[in-house]
XYZ file of C-alpha atoms in Angstrom:
621
model
C -12.992 -49.734 50.366
C -10.425 -52.182 49.042
C -10.616 -55.995 49.480
C -7.583 -58.003 50.412
C -5.493 -59.039 47.472
C -6.817 -56.202 45.305
C -4.233 -54.072 43.544
C -3.860 -50.694 45.284
C -6.329 -48.050 44.066
C -5.506 -44.493 43.176
C -6.160 -43.267 46.667
C -4.665 -46.247 48.551
C -2.353 -45.596 51.376
C 0.199 -48.307 50.574
C 1.496 -50.181 47.631
C 3.686 -49.425 44.669
C 2.900 -46.180 42.878
C 3.872 -47.629 39.501
C 1.721 -50.696 40.151
C -1.252 -48.515 40.926
C -0.780 -46.462 37.783
C -0.296 -49.568 35.638
C -3.364 -51.238 37.070
C -5.512 -48.170 36.662
C -4.389 -47.562 33.081
C -4.918 -51.249 32.218
C -8.418 -51.337 33.650
C -9.246 -48.029 31.985
C -8.050 -49.292 28.628
C -10.119 -52.466 28.955
C -13.169 -50.461 29.934
C -12.636 -47.917 27.115
C -12.120 -50.707 24.572
C -15.610 -51.986 25.375
C -16.876 -55.498 26.197
C -16.161 -58.542 24.010
C -18.797 -59.867 21.683
C -20.207 -62.287 24.263
C -20.742 -59.490 26.795
C -22.205 -57.004 24.311
C -25.781 -57.372 25.502
C -24.758 -57.258 29.133
C -23.308 -53.803 28.461
C -26.613 -52.784 26.901
C -28.417 -54.218 29.902
C -26.355 -52.179 32.319
C -26.746 -49.061 30.169
C -30.535 -49.401 30.124
C -30.662 -49.813 33.886
C -28.596 -46.676 34.264
C -30.911 -44.881 31.856
C -34.009 -45.898 33.858
C -32.376 -44.662 37.014
C -32.337 -41.074 35.609
C -35.669 -41.169 33.783
C -37.879 -42.552 36.633
C -39.949 -39.361 37.039
C -41.054 -39.467 33.398
C -41.729 -43.220 32.875
C -43.228 -46.075 34.846
C -40.703 -48.578 36.115
C -41.037 -52.183 35.098
C -38.889 -54.537 37.212
C -36.511 -56.701 35.288
C -37.818 -55.627 31.872
C -34.460 -54.473 30.718
C -32.744 -57.577 31.953
C -35.213 -59.965 30.319
C -35.066 -58.044 27.102
C -31.298 -58.259 27.128
C -31.442 -62.014 27.832
C -33.932 -62.564 25.078
C -31.817 -60.656 22.628
C -28.754 -62.618 23.656
C -30.489 -65.982 23.103
C -31.955 -64.750 19.838
C -28.503 -63.993 18.540
C -27.204 -67.400 19.589
C -24.824 -66.186 22.232
C -24.677 -67.221 25.863
C -24.878 -64.277 28.210
C -23.495 -66.216 31.205
C -20.613 -68.490 30.259
C -18.707 -70.093 33.117
C -15.445 -68.502 32.079
C -14.602 -65.940 29.434
C -11.404 -64.589 28.035
C -10.821 -61.281 26.279
C -7.817 -60.760 24.046
C -6.370 -57.258 24.329
C -3.482 -56.791 21.916
C -2.581 -60.439 22.040
C -2.854 -60.824 25.856
C -5.575 -63.102 27.231
C -7.286 -61.762 30.324
C -9.249 -64.351 32.332
C -12.660 -63.358 33.648
C -13.370 -64.741 37.114
C -16.633 -66.600 37.696
C -19.679 -64.686 38.895
C -19.210 -63.754 42.519
C -21.448 -65.106 45.206
C -23.865 -62.765 46.798
C -22.229 -60.852 49.577
C -23.704 -58.848 52.313
C -23.709 -55.791 50.092
C -25.439 -57.542 47.233
C -27.878 -59.277 49.555
C -28.962 -55.957 50.955
C -29.931 -54.834 47.470
C -31.410 -58.130 46.232
C -34.944 -56.896 46.665
C -34.513 -53.957 44.327
C -32.117 -55.311 41.712
C -31.518 -58.759 40.201
C -28.142 -60.321 40.998
C -28.090 -63.132 38.482
C -26.659 -60.958 35.686
C -23.022 -60.879 34.855
C -21.332 -57.548 35.606
C -20.544 -55.349 32.648
C -16.966 -54.455 31.720
C -17.259 -51.136 33.385
C -18.540 -52.783 36.597
C -15.826 -55.430 36.584
C -13.051 -52.901 36.512
C -14.874 -50.073 38.232
C -12.569 -50.215 41.216
C -9.618 -49.357 39.004
C -10.992 -46.927 36.472
C -13.410 -45.037 38.695
C -10.676 -42.742 39.974
C -9.462 -42.067 36.419
C -13.033 -41.462 35.330
C -13.511 -38.861 37.991
C -10.430 -36.981 36.863
C -11.451 -37.322 33.241
C -14.977 -36.018 33.645
C -14.164 -33.477 36.286
C -16.160 -35.415 38.951
C -13.883 -36.434 41.803
C -16.697 -37.629 44.032
C -16.470 -41.277 45.161
C -18.787 -43.409 47.236
C -16.636 -44.238 50.203
C -19.564 -45.520 52.171
C -19.223 -42.761 54.702
C -22.321 -40.760 55.587
C -20.774 -37.497 54.533
C -19.629 -38.565 51.100
C -21.173 -36.989 48.006
C -22.393 -40.319 46.663
C -24.051 -41.202 49.962
C -25.849 -37.864 49.939
C -27.124 -38.452 46.428
C -28.446 -41.888 47.423
C -30.167 -40.429 50.450
C -31.812 -37.814 48.228
C -33.494 -40.409 46.036
C -37.229 -40.815 46.731
C -38.408 -43.979 48.404
C -40.101 -46.652 46.361
C -37.872 -45.903 43.477
C -35.917 -48.950 42.273
C -32.187 -48.639 42.556
C -29.630 -49.424 39.936
C -28.309 -52.932 39.836
C -25.479 -53.441 42.270
C -22.852 -55.821 41.016
C -20.103 -57.178 43.198
C -16.771 -55.854 42.140
C -14.097 -58.430 41.570
C -10.577 -57.336 40.687
C -8.339 -59.050 38.205
C -5.499 -60.670 39.990
C -2.277 -60.747 37.998
C 1.268 -60.724 39.204
C 2.717 -57.284 39.510
C 5.147 -57.979 36.669
C 2.252 -58.916 34.380
C 0.445 -55.691 35.163
C 3.590 -53.740 34.465
C 4.070 -55.443 31.097
C 0.404 -55.092 30.253
C 0.514 -51.342 30.855
C 3.246 -51.026 28.251
C 1.306 -52.572 25.377
C -2.262 -51.348 25.908
C -3.095 -47.967 24.421
C -6.064 -45.797 25.098
C -8.978 -46.346 22.748
C -12.253 -44.560 22.533
C -15.371 -46.164 21.174
C -17.520 -44.598 18.495
C -19.920 -43.490 21.227
C -17.289 -41.692 23.312
C -15.474 -42.657 26.476
C -16.938 -44.697 29.307
C -18.223 -41.750 31.264
C -19.981 -40.359 28.208
C -21.683 -43.702 27.561
C -22.761 -44.040 31.196
C -24.189 -40.527 31.321
C -25.889 -40.666 27.936
C -29.507 -39.506 27.981
C -30.384 -41.442 24.815
C -31.793 -44.928 24.692
C -29.706 -47.613 23.117
C -32.346 -48.391 20.542
C -32.403 -44.691 19.527
C -28.777 -44.779 18.404
C -28.586 -45.553 14.716
C -25.855 -47.819 13.514
C -23.556 -46.235 10.953
C -23.545 -48.427 7.887
C -20.856 -48.126 5.276
C -22.138 -46.572 2.058
C -21.505 -47.691 -1.458
C -18.201 -46.308 -2.602
C -16.687 -45.944 -6.051
C -14.102 -48.498 -6.972
C -11.769 -47.572 -9.799
C -10.659 -50.072 -12.334
C -8.421 -50.047 -15.316
C -10.096 -49.384 -18.654
C -8.790 -51.601 -21.380
C -8.079 -50.280 -24.848
C -11.024 -52.049 -26.370
C -13.462 -50.582 -23.871
C -12.850 -46.883 -24.661
C -15.563 -45.033 -26.522
C -14.042 -43.232 -29.500
C -17.162 -42.906 -31.567
C -17.070 -39.127 -31.278
C -13.832 -39.120 -33.260
C -15.635 -40.661 -36.208
C -18.287 -37.947 -36.400
C -18.231 -35.655 -39.417
C -17.510 -32.042 -38.442
C -19.503 -29.156 -39.816
C -17.308 -27.286 -42.356
C -18.611 -23.996 -40.996
C -17.036 -24.632 -37.612
C -13.588 -23.761 -38.902
C -14.684 -20.158 -39.331
C -15.111 -19.950 -35.570
C -11.324 -20.024 -35.372
C -10.419 -18.289 -38.618
C -12.431 -15.105 -38.063
C -11.026 -14.245 -34.576
C -7.476 -15.022 -35.669
C -7.861 -12.908 -38.796
C -9.244 -10.017 -36.739
C -6.351 -10.285 -34.291
C -3.823 -10.261 -37.121
C -5.492 -7.269 -38.760
C -5.486 -5.397 -35.439
C -1.743 -5.948 -35.047
C -1.185 -4.694 -38.588
C -3.197 -1.516 -38.025
C -1.414 -0.854 -34.719
C 1.942 -1.353 -36.409
C 1.046 1.147 -39.136
C 0.009 3.755 -36.583
C 3.217 3.254 -34.613
C 5.310 3.571 -37.761
C 3.534 6.720 -38.943
C 3.831 8.249 -35.482
C 7.528 7.497 -35.410
C 8.031 9.023 -38.869
C 6.060 12.123 -37.912
C 8.559 12.991 -35.159
C 11.446 14.749 -36.821
C 14.888 13.518 -35.971
C 16.666 16.825 -35.841
C 20.359 17.391 -36.034
C 21.939 20.166 -34.053
C 25.069 22.184 -33.747
C 26.299 23.030 -30.281
C 26.093 26.799 -29.926
C 27.237 27.189 -26.335
C 28.046 25.063 -23.295
C 29.148 26.334 -19.905
C 29.811 24.225 -16.807
C 31.098 27.268 -14.873
C 34.443 25.723 -14.167
C 36.112 29.092 -14.804
C 36.291 31.575 -11.920
C 34.402 34.261 -13.874
C 31.683 34.511 -16.487
C 32.647 34.414 -20.136
C 32.209 38.042 -21.194
C 32.079 37.042 -24.860
C 28.763 35.299 -24.228
C 27.239 36.556 -20.995
C 25.913 40.066 -20.491
C 25.206 41.232 -16.921
C 22.273 43.620 -17.128
C 22.480 46.683 -14.894
C 19.190 48.566 -14.499
C 16.815 50.021 -11.921
C 13.641 50.355 -14.013
C 11.924 47.052 -13.068
C 11.901 45.587 -16.629
C 8.255 46.426 -17.212
C 7.041 44.412 -14.205
C 7.654 47.005 -11.476
C 10.260 44.727 -9.878
C 11.854 45.979 -6.659
C 15.381 44.802 -7.427
C 18.262 46.730 -8.885
C 20.200 44.381 -11.166
C 23.935 44.805 -10.732
C 27.251 43.427 -11.898
C 28.540 43.210 -8.342
C 30.275 40.062 -7.153
C 27.878 39.752 -4.236
C 24.948 39.288 -6.624
C 26.438 37.284 -9.513
C 29.405 35.016 -8.880
C 30.820 31.555 -9.496
C 31.541 29.298 -6.532
C 32.212 25.549 -6.350
C 31.809 25.259 -10.147
C 28.321 26.729 -9.958
C 26.856 30.048 -11.015
C 25.077 31.898 -8.189
C 22.522 34.661 -8.740
C 21.734 35.941 -5.247
C 19.600 38.907 -4.107
C 20.795 41.089 -1.219
C 19.440 44.059 0.728
C 20.062 47.587 -0.511
C 22.357 49.930 1.393
C 20.214 51.185 4.266
C 21.589 54.714 3.972
C 20.225 54.989 0.432
C 16.804 53.953 1.709
C 16.537 56.345 4.653
C 18.206 59.504 3.341
C 17.760 61.659 0.310
C 19.934 59.860 -2.191
C 20.245 59.011 -5.863
C 21.389 55.911 -7.729
C 22.588 57.158 -11.124
C 23.850 54.350 -13.322
C 24.450 56.755 -16.210
C 27.073 58.626 -14.221
C 28.697 55.347 -13.368
C 28.596 54.292 -16.985
C 27.263 50.874 -16.144
C 23.636 51.096 -17.226
C 22.691 48.617 -19.952
C 19.369 50.314 -20.732
C 18.632 53.257 -23.037
C 16.157 55.278 -20.970
C 16.624 57.575 -17.988
C 13.926 55.746 -15.945
C 15.805 52.472 -16.289
C 19.103 53.990 -15.174
C 18.261 56.476 -12.369
C 16.452 55.975 -9.028
C 15.891 58.538 -6.238
C 15.052 58.463 -2.532
C 12.991 61.454 -1.386
C 12.085 61.424 2.251
C 9.540 64.186 1.675
C 7.316 62.522 -0.923
C 8.042 58.926 0.197
C 9.800 57.623 -2.896
C 12.764 55.301 -2.445
C 15.374 53.593 -4.565
C 15.159 49.867 -5.206
C 15.161 48.159 -1.769
C 16.953 45.026 -3.053
C 19.868 44.288 -5.352
C 20.010 41.154 -7.506
C 21.375 39.776 -10.769
C 20.195 39.180 -14.320
C 22.408 37.775 -17.082
C 21.795 36.804 -20.719
C 23.613 35.240 -23.681
C 22.852 38.003 -26.192
C 26.572 38.651 -26.787
C 27.436 35.254 -28.184
C 24.694 32.579 -28.042
C 21.520 33.142 -30.055
C 19.434 30.508 -31.788
C 16.415 30.107 -34.044
C 14.891 26.680 -33.465
C 16.967 24.309 -31.427
C 17.327 23.004 -27.903
C 18.200 24.475 -24.517
C 18.972 22.722 -21.233
C 19.723 24.419 -17.901
C 20.575 22.372 -14.807
C 19.699 24.508 -11.796
C 18.309 24.680 -8.274
C 15.800 27.464 -7.648
C 15.933 29.865 -4.664
C 13.790 29.786 -1.529
C 12.453 32.901 0.190
C 9.318 35.014 0.234
C 8.619 37.226 -2.784
C 11.511 35.866 -4.891
C 10.796 35.345 -8.595
C 13.331 33.098 -10.391
C 13.065 32.623 -14.164
C 14.780 30.748 -17.025
C 13.527 32.115 -20.338
C 14.215 33.251 -23.919
C 13.788 36.726 -25.330
C 13.932 37.836 -28.997
C 17.267 39.169 -30.135
C 15.992 41.802 -32.588
C 12.233 41.974 -31.864
C 11.409 41.754 -35.574
C 7.631 42.006 -35.068
C 7.613 44.873 -32.577
C 8.003 45.530 -28.905
C 6.945 43.104 -26.222
C 4.879 40.968 -26.541
C 4.540 41.321 -30.318
C 7.832 39.505 -30.921
C 7.098 36.816 -28.345
C 8.706 35.439 -25.209
C 9.415 31.815 -24.222
C 9.383 31.110 -20.475
C 11.011 27.711 -19.949
C 10.558 27.777 -16.169
C 9.244 30.371 -13.710
C 8.507 29.937 -10.033
C 8.023 31.712 -6.709
C 10.350 31.493 -3.737
C 7.477 31.277 -1.239
C 6.965 27.851 0.263
C 4.389 25.346 -0.934
C 1.621 26.845 1.229
C 1.423 29.929 -0.976
C -2.048 29.870 -2.635
C -0.813 30.635 -6.174
C 1.853 27.895 -6.001
C 5.187 28.295 -4.296
C 8.588 26.760 -4.875
C 7.073 23.308 -5.433
C 5.622 24.320 -8.832
C 7.085 25.691 -12.051
C 5.223 27.090 -15.028
C 6.017 27.351 -18.740
C 4.458 30.085 -20.845
C 4.483 31.631 -24.314
C 3.817 35.371 -24.374
C 2.438 36.752 -27.642
C 0.041 39.458 -28.783
C -0.080 42.674 -30.798
C -0.125 44.902 -27.670
C 0.717 44.657 -23.979
C -2.936 44.561 -22.961
C -3.742 41.800 -25.469
C -1.058 39.372 -24.344
C -2.642 35.924 -24.831
C -0.246 34.033 -22.564
C -3.113 32.199 -20.843
C -3.760 30.233 -24.043
C -0.246 28.753 -23.960
C 0.481 28.124 -20.305
C 1.021 25.032 -18.181
C 2.363 24.100 -14.731
C 4.322 21.176 -13.335
C 4.527 20.134 -9.685
C 7.639 18.705 -8.046
C 7.268 15.128 -6.831
C 7.221 15.057 -3.009
C 9.733 17.909 -2.840
C 10.384 21.461 -4.008
C 12.535 22.915 -6.748
C 14.680 24.507 -4.038
C 15.786 21.180 -2.572
C 17.700 19.641 -5.464
C 18.877 20.282 -9.008
C 16.619 19.749 -12.007
C 17.051 19.963 -15.765
C 14.814 22.595 -17.346
C 14.677 22.042 -21.098
C 13.218 23.328 -24.371
C 12.886 21.700 -27.792
C 11.764 24.017 -30.553
C 11.448 23.651 -34.330
C 9.278 24.774 -37.249
C 6.392 22.431 -36.325
C 6.161 22.488 -32.550
C 7.628 23.766 -29.317
C 7.649 22.087 -25.931
C 9.333 22.470 -22.562
C 10.275 19.563 -20.327
C 11.506 18.732 -16.844
C 14.496 16.409 -16.317
C 13.635 14.351 -19.424
C 11.921 14.938 -22.751
C 9.407 12.312 -21.671
C 8.091 14.661 -18.963
C 6.729 17.560 -20.958
C 5.452 20.656 -19.207
C 4.108 22.761 -22.099
C 3.493 21.547 -25.656
C 2.326 23.716 -28.532
C 2.015 22.649 -32.140
C 2.375 25.374 -34.750
C -0.846 24.530 -36.576
C -3.136 27.529 -36.248
C -1.535 30.957 -36.860
C -1.256 32.950 -33.649
C -3.330 35.799 -35.058
C -6.266 33.422 -35.491
C -5.549 31.565 -32.268
C -5.779 34.811 -30.287
C -8.904 36.002 -32.158
C -7.277 39.408 -32.547
C -9.173 40.287 -35.725
C -12.293 41.263 -33.763
C -10.445 43.456 -31.279
C -9.994 47.204 -31.475
C -6.225 47.387 -31.692
C -3.770 50.091 -32.465
C -2.268 47.921 -35.189
C -3.545 47.985 -38.747
C -3.922 44.231 -38.956
C -2.074 40.953 -38.611
C 1.361 41.913 -37.399
C 2.732 38.460 -38.269
C 1.468 38.381 -41.859
C 4.988 38.189 -43.300
C 6.179 35.435 -40.956
C 5.837 31.677 -40.964
C 3.099 29.738 -39.250
C 5.336 29.748 -36.149
C 5.565 33.579 -36.039
C 6.477 35.329 -33.794
C 8.530 32.301 -32.666
C 10.451 32.037 -35.920
C 13.293 34.454 -35.121
C 16.469 34.457 -33.048
C 16.197 34.323 -29.258
C 18.747 34.439 -26.447
C 18.721 32.922 -22.974
C 18.090 34.898 -19.754
C 18.700 33.781 -16.156
C 17.528 36.030 -13.320
C 16.115 36.234 -9.786
C 13.643 39.108 -9.512
C 12.143 40.382 -6.244
C 8.545 41.528 -5.837
C 6.765 43.494 -8.546
C 3.537 45.271 -9.347
C 2.331 43.173 -12.296
C 0.092 40.883 -10.181
C 2.547 37.966 -10.228
C 2.084 38.145 -6.453
C -1.597 38.912 -5.971
C -2.760 41.499 -3.469
C -4.165 40.218 -0.193
C -2.611 36.738 -0.358
C -0.195 35.263 2.198
C 0.341 38.581 3.967
C 1.646 40.429 0.921
C 3.085 43.633 2.459
C 2.463 45.995 -0.476
C -0.275 46.875 -2.961
C 0.381 46.859 -6.688
C -1.460 50.108 -7.279
C 0.283 51.972 -4.474
C 2.869 54.588 -5.438
C 4.737 53.644 -2.267
C 4.956 49.913 -3.046
C 8.763 49.819 -2.793
C 8.723 51.628 0.535
C 6.011 49.294 1.915
C 8.102 46.308 0.901
C 11.216 47.734 2.571
C 9.413 48.509 5.813
C 8.196 44.878 6.045
C 11.698 43.422 5.683
C 11.577 41.985 9.215
C 8.831 39.662 7.942
C 10.228 38.410 4.640
C 14.001 38.710 4.996
C 14.276 35.916 7.652
C 12.738 33.509 5.110
C 15.770 34.069 2.897
C 18.104 32.865 5.647
C 17.663 29.129 5.164
C 19.954 26.245 4.139
C 18.791 26.426 0.526
C 19.296 30.174 0.416
C 17.830 32.904 -1.795
C 20.232 32.214 -4.671
C 19.587 30.427 -7.942
C 22.401 27.907 -8.392
C 23.233 26.824 -11.941
C 25.414 23.810 -12.709
C 25.429 23.990 -16.495
C 23.933 25.610 -19.580
C 23.714 24.015 -23.055
C 22.332 25.531 -26.258
C 22.022 23.775 -29.641
C 21.121 25.320 -33.005
C 18.950 23.271 -35.333
C 20.462 22.333 -38.678
C 19.713 24.764 -41.483
C 19.759 27.964 -39.437
C 22.449 30.394 -38.291
C 25.227 28.568 -40.082
C 24.508 25.113 -38.732
C 25.076 22.791 -41.685
C 26.996 19.628 -42.367
C 28.581 19.620 -38.960
C 25.175 19.144 -37.267
C 24.651 15.984 -35.259
C 21.642 14.393 -33.548
C 21.430 15.093 -29.836
C 20.101 12.422 -27.467
């Protein structure tokens, strides 16, 4: 209900919308800012009455106790609770308080239950204007419209009889010209008291006297320290002479440690020989054919002591140069030679490079099941023009991919001065298998370096000088790598791509006869076969380089029963078994990488002091 002359409320039907908003915001700001000093106790009085209204069931009601206490406190503090007129300054604007209203019909109806002589609190004075905002702020949109069905009327009806009601104060609006209200709304900002907003204070369940005032604590105040006030007595104290050793001893130890480390680094550097070399041979395969003065294409069918299934040929389909690269590529044998009685006689052709009949002749007999070599491949060496004793070798190559392929880059003795294999040694720079990485014994993602040595074939002690190297996230069939060897009188090591990545390292410290513990074995030899050699024997003689791609074999390089191996090493029909399973393994050769070993370049250096390498020798990086 709105009295005449009141500014329009939030729910009024007429009036200016901006005036309503300005008036509501102004009244809300005044209520949120709290009462002036003179009305402080009246606010407490109203708060206590509101508190008693909600706590009636727990405490006995004493009429007027709160009001008298508030009056007594006001007089004790020397303030008048009921001045005729008051003014409150809000941001420099004086707001006049109207005099206490006379009792109306509404107030008279409640005079029995609540005193009317008290001044209304700030919240009561402006309740007409902030009550709508309060409802929206607290989420309670209920208003006492006086109608029987309103929420507030229902709450009043629910209160038990005999219970004193809250003090009812007549509401008196502030009458200002509309322009003043508009200007006032521009300069007043919302403020919240330390106890929260108005609704929070009205609904508080705590007593006023239970709220503790927050008193400012003692804080530190900085000040400037004058020169004469500083305490420097500690500078005048006499130091213990022994304290200096607390710094001298650690520094001396640190210096000594650096000196010792420097000596070790220097001695290690001096211990590595800086060798000078003479270039023996270099081939980048830019010519259309192999250099016959250096390269020998081996032509044999005997299996080279490993029972290999390939016939090494000099045919262009097996060894050729293409795109400035050497290709060594295995191919299938002529099917007619495999299925009919036939003979491959390299002696009649005059092409065999071996000295024995078994290495030069192969026969297919359909009656007893023997067959010629089921595959043809290539094997070349530098025995014609590039031999070295101590030196370096580097081969840049990409290895083949395909089941049961056996690529190798290795050195073999030129004259076998200490006897037949393995008495004169063998240096395998890099060997691998063409099977993919899932092969249990390592496929084309792993290479191995090995030294073969021993007085007899059965006593080969290769396992004492053997090591493997895995490709990093790839295989050796996917890209080119540098396979290298450095070899001198004191040590031998192989490396991959750089001398920093060593694969196998062996220092010539213990003689190989002692290293292999051959003295306690029953051997066909009379004694130490390397007695007349150096400590590096049998690796102190000339060797030549071999490049080949073998296929299969019966020497256990491919173990029986693994990865579906289609033949058995001990079977006399191993070659035939391999041929009959060609539908399984031959498709693995047909891949983008191919079954061929591709070689970009070959370099061989002779160490100074051997094989005519003298003053023209130079260090090689």
